[in-house]
PDB file of C-alpha atoms in Angstrom:
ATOM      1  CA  UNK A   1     -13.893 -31.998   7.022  1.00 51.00           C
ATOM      2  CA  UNK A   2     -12.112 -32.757   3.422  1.00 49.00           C
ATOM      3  CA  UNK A   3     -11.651 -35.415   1.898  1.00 49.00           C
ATOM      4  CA  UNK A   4      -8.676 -36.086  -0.710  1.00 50.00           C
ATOM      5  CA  UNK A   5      -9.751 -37.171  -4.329  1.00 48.00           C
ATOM      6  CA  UNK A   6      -6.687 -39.626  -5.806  1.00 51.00           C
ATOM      7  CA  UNK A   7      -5.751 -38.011  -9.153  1.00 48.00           C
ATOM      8  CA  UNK A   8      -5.989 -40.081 -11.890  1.00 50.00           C
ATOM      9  CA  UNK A   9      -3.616 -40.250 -14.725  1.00 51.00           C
ATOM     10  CA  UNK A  10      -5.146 -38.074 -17.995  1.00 48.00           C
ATOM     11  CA  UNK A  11      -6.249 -40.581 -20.850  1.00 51.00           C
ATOM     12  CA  UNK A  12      -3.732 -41.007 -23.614  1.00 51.00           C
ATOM     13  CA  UNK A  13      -3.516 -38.189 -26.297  1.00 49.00           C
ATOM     14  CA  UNK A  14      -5.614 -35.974 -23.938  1.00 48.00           C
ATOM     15  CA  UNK A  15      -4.424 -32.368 -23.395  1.00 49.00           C
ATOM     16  CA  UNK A  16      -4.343 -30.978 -19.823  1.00 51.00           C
ATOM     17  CA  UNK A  17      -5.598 -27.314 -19.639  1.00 53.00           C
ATOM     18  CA  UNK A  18      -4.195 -24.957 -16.942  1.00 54.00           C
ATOM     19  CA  UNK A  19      -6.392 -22.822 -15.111  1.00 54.00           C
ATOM     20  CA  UNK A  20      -5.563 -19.821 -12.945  1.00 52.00           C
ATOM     21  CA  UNK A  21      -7.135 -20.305  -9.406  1.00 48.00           C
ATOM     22  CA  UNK A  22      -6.124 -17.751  -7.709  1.00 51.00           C
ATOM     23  CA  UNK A  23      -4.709 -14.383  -7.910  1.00 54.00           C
ATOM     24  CA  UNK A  24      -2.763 -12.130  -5.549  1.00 57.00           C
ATOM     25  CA  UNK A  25      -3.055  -8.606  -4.823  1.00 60.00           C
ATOM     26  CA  UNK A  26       0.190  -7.926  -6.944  1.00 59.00           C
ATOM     27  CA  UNK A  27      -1.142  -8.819  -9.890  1.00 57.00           C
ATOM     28  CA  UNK A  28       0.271 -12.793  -9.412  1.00 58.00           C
ATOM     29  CA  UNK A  29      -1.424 -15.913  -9.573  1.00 55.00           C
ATOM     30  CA  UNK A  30      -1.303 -19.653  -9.160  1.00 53.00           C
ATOM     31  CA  UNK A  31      -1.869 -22.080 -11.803  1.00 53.00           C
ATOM     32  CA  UNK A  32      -3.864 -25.647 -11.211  1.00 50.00           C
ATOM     33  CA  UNK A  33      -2.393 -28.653 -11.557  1.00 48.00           C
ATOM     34  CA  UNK A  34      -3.059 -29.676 -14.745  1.00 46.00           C
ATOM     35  CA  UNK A  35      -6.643 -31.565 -15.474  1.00 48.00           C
ATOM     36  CA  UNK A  36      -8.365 -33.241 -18.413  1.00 49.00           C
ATOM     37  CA  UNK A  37     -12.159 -33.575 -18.185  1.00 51.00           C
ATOM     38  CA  UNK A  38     -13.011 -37.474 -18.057  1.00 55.00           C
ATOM     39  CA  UNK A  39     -14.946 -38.622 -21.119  1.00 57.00           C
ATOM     40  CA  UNK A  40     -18.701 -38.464 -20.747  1.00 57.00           C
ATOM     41  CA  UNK A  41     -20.365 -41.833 -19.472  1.00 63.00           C
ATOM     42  CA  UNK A  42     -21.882 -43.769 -22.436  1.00 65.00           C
ATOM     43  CA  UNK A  43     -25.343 -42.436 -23.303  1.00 61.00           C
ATOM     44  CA  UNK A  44     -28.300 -44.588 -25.211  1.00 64.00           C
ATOM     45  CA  UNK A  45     -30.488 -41.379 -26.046  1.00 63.00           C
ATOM     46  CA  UNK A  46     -28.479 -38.650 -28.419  1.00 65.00           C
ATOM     47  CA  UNK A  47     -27.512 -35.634 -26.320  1.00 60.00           C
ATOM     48  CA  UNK A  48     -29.439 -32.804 -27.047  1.00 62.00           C
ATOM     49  CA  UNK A  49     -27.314 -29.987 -28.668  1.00 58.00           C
ATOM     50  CA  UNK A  50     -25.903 -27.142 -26.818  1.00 54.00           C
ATOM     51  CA  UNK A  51     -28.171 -23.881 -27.073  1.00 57.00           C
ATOM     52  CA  UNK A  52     -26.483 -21.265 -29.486  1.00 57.00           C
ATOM     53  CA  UNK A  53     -23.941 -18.847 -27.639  1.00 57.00           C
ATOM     54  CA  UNK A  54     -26.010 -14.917 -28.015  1.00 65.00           C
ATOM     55  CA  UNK A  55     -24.677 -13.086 -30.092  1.00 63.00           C
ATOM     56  CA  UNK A  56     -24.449  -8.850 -29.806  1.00 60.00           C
ATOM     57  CA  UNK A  57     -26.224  -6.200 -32.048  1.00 62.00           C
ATOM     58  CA  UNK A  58     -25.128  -3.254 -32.464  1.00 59.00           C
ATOM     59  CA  UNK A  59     -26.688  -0.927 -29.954  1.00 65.00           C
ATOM     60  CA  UNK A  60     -27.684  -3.759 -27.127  1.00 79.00           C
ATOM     61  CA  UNK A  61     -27.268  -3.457 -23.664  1.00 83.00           C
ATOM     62  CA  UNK A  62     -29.038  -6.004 -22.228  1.00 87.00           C
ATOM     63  CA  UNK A  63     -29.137  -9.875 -23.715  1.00 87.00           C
ATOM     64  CA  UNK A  64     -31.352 -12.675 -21.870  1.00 89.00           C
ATOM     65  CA  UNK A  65     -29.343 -15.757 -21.033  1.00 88.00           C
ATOM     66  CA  UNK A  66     -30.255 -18.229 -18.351  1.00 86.00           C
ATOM     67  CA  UNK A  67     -26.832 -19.515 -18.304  1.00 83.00           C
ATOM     68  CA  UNK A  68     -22.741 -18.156 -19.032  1.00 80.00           C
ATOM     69  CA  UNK A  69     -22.481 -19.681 -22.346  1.00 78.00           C
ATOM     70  CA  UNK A  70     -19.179 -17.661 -23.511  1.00 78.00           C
ATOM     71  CA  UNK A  71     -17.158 -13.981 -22.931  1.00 77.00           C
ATOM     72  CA  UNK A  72     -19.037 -11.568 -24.788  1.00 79.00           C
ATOM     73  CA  UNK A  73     -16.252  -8.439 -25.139  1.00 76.00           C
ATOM     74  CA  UNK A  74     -18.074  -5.536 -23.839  1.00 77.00           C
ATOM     75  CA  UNK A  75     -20.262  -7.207 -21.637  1.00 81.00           C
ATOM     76  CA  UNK A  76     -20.407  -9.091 -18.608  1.00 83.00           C
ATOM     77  CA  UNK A  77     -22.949 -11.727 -17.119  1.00 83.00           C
ATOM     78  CA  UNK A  78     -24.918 -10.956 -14.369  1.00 87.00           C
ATOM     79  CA  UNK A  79     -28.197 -10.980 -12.768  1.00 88.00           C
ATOM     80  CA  UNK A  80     -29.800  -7.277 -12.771  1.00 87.00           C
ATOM     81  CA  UNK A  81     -33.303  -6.083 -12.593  1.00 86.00           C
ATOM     82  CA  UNK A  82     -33.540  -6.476 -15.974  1.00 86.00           C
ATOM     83  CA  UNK A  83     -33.184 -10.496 -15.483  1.00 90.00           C
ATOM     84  CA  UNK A  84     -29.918 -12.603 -15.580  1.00 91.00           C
ATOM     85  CA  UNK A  85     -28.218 -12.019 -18.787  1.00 88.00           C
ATOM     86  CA  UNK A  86     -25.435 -10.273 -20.550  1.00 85.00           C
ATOM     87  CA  UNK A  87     -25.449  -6.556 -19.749  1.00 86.00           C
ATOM     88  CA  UNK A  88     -23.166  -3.982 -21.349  1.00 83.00           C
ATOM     89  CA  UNK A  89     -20.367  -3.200 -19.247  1.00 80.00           C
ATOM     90  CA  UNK A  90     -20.136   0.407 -18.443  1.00 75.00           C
ATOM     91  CA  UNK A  91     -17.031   0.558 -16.661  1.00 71.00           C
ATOM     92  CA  UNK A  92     -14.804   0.168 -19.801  1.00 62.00           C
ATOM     93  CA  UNK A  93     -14.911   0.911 -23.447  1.00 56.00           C
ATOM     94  CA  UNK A  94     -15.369  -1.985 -26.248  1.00 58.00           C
ATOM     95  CA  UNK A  95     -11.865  -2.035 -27.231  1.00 70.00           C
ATOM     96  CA  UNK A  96     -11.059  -4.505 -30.516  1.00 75.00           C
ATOM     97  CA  UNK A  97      -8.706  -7.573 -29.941  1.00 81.00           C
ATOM     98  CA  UNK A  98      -5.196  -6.555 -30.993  1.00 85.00           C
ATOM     99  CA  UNK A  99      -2.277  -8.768 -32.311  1.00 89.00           C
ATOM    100  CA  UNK A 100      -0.913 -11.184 -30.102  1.00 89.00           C
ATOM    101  CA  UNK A 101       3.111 -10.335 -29.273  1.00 91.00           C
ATOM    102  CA  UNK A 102       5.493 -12.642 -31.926  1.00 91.00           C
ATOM    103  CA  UNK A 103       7.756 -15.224 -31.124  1.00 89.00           C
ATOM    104  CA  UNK A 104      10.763 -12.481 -31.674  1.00 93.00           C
ATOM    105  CA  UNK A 105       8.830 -10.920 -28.683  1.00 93.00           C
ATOM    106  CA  UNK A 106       8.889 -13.484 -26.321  1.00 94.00           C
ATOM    107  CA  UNK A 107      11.859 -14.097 -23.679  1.00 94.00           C
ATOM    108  CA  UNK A 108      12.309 -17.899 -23.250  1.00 94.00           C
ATOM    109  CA  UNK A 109      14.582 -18.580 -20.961  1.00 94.00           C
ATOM    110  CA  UNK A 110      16.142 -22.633 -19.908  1.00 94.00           C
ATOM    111  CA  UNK A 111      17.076 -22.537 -15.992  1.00 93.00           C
ATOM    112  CA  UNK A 112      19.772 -25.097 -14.995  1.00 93.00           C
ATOM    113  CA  UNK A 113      20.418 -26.111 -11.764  1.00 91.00           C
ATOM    114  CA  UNK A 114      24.860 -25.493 -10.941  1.00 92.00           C
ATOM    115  CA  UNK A 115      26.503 -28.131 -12.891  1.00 92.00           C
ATOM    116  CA  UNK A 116      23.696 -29.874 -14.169  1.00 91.00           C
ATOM    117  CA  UNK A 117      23.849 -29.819 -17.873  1.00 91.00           C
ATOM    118  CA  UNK A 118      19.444 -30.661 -18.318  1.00 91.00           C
ATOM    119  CA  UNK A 119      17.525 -27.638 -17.579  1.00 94.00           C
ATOM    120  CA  UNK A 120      15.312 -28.304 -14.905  1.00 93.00           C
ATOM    121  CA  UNK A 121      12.385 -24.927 -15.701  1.00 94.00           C
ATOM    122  CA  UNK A 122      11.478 -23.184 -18.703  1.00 94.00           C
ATOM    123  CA  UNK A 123      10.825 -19.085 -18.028  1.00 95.00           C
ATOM    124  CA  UNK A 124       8.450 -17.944 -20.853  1.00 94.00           C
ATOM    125  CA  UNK A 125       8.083 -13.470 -20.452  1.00 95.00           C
ATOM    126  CA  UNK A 126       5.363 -12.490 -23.016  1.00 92.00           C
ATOM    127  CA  UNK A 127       5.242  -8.537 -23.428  1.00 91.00           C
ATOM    128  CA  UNK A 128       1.196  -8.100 -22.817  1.00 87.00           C
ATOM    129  CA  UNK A 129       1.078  -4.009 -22.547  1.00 82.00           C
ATOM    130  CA  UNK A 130      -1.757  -2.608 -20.316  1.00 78.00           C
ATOM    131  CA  UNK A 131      -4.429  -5.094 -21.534  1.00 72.00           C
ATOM    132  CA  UNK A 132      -4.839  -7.861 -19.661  1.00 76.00           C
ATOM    133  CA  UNK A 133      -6.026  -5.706 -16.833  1.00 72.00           C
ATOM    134  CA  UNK A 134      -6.380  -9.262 -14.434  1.00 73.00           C
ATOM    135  CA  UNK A 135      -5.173 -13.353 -14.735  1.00 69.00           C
ATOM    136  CA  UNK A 136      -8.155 -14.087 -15.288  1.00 71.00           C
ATOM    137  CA  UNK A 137      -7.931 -12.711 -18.868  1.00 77.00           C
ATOM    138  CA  UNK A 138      -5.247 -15.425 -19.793  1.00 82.00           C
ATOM    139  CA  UNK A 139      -5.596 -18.796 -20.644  1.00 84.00           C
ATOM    140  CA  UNK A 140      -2.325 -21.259 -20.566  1.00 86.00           C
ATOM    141  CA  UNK A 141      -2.519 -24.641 -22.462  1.00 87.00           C
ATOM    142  CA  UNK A 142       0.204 -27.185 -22.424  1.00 88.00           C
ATOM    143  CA  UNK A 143      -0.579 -29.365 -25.609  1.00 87.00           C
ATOM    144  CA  UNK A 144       1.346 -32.808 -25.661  1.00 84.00           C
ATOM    145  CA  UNK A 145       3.582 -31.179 -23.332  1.00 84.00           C
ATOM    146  CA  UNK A 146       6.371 -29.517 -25.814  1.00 90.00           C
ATOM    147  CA  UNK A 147       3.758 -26.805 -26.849  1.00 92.00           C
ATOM    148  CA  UNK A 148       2.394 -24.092 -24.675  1.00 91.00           C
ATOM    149  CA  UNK A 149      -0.277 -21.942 -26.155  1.00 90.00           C
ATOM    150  CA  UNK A 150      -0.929 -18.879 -24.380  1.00 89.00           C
ATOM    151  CA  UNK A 151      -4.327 -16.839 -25.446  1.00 87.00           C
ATOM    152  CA  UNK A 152      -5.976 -13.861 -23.849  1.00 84.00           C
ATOM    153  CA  UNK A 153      -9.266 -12.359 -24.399  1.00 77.00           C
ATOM    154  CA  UNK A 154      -7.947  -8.979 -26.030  1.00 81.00           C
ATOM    155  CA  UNK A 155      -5.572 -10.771 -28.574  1.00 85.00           C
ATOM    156  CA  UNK A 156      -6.370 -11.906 -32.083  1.00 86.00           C
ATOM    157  CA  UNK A 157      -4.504 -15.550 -31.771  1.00 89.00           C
ATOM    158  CA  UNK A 158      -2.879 -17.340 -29.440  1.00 90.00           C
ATOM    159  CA  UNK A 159       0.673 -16.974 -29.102  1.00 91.00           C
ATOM    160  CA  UNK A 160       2.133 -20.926 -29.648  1.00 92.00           C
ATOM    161  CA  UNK A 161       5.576 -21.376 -27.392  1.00 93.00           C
ATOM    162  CA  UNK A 162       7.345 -24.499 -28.958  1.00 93.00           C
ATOM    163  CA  UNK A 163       9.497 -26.060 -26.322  1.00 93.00           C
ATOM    164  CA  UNK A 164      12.634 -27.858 -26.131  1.00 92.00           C
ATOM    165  CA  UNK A 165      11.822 -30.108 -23.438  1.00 91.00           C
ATOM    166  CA  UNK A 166       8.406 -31.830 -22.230  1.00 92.00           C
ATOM    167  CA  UNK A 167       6.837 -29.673 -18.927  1.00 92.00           C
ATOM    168  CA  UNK A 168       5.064 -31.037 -16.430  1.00 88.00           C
ATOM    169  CA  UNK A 169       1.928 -28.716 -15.791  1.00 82.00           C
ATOM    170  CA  UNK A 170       1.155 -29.665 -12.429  1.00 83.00           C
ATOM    171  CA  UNK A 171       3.703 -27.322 -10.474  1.00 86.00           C
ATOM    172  CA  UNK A 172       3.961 -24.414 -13.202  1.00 86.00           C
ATOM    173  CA  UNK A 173       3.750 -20.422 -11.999  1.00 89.00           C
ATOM    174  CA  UNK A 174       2.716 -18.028 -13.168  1.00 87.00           C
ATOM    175  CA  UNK A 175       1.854 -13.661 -12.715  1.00 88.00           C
ATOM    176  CA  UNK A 176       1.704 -10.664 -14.549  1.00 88.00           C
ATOM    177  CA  UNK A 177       3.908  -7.660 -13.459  1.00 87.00           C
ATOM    178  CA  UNK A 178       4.463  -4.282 -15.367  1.00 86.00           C
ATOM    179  CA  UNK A 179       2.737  -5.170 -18.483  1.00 87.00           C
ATOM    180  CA  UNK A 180       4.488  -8.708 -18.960  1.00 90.00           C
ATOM    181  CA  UNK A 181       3.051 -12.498 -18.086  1.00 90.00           C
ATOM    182  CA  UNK A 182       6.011 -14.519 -16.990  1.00 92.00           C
ATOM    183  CA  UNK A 183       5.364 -18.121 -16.705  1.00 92.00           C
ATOM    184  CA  UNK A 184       7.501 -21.203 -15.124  1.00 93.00           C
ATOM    185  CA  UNK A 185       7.211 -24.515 -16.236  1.00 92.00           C
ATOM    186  CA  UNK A 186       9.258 -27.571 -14.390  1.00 93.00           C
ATOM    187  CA  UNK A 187      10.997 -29.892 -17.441  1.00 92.00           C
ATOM    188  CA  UNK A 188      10.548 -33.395 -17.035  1.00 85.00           C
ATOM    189  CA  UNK A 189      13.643 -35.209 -17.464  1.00 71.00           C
TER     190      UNK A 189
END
């Protein structure tokens, strides 16, 4: 049995994160409506401070943590006989993070519905080359709604997408295909 949750609006001045829930076997996937974490209930006692994230030496294959704190490039978190932890992932090669494409890279396209002069979706193509491998390597941010920010794990920076009109997050697309990550955004108007 399920049971709907109403959505409530996002506070003022918050910015909604997309998150890829699901991906397809052709490399697509499905972006979440957008969400913004609800402020944390009033505490009288100071909130203890986060443990440190663990950090990699040179030559490590195995790092104790009870919990996923942050992506460690190289490793990935798991529970082995060792204990649960980072462990050195032996499938792929360390490979450094690598410029993120330009803004001369990028193909942003304005869709318009016949003879309606107000686009109606932004198409954003971002040439991403062999790396990411999955969706899950890609993180899409819509900040105050004319910015999207687009940042995967094997780039330096994000890449910052300035748009012309305000999106509304909470229908946007998105997939990779043939080394590119194409992305649609519905305008609001």
């Amino acid at each position: 049995e399920c049971t709907r949750i109403p959505r409530a609006d996002p506070p003022r001045g918050a910015m909604p994160r997309i998150e890829v829930f699901e991906e397809d076997e052709d490399g697509g996937f499905d972006i979440s409506a957008s969400s913004v974490a609800p402020p944390p209930p009033p505490s009288s006692a100071p909130a203890a401070p986060p443990p440190p994230p663990p950090s990699a030496r040179a030559g490590e294959s195995f790092i104790p943590a009870s919990t996923f704190s942050e992506r460690m490039p190289g490793f990935i978190f798991t529970t082995r006989e060792g204990g649960t932890g980072y462990y050195k992932d032996e499938n792929g090669p360390e490979e450094p993070p690598v410029p993120a494409p330009g803004k001369e890279d990028l193909d942003l396209s304005y869709i318009h519905l016949r003879g309606v002069a107000t686009p109606h979706t932004v198409e954003i193509v971002v040439p991403v080359g062999e790396r990411p491998k999955s969706a899950a390597d890609v993180q899409v941010e819509l900040v105050d709604k004319k910015l999207c920010l687009i940042q995967c794990q094997h780039w330096q920076t994000p890449v910052e997408v300035p748009l012309a009109h305000a999106a509304d997050a909470t229908k946007a697309q998105g997939w990779l295909n043939s080394g590119s990550l194409t992305l649609r955004l519905p305008l609001r108007v």
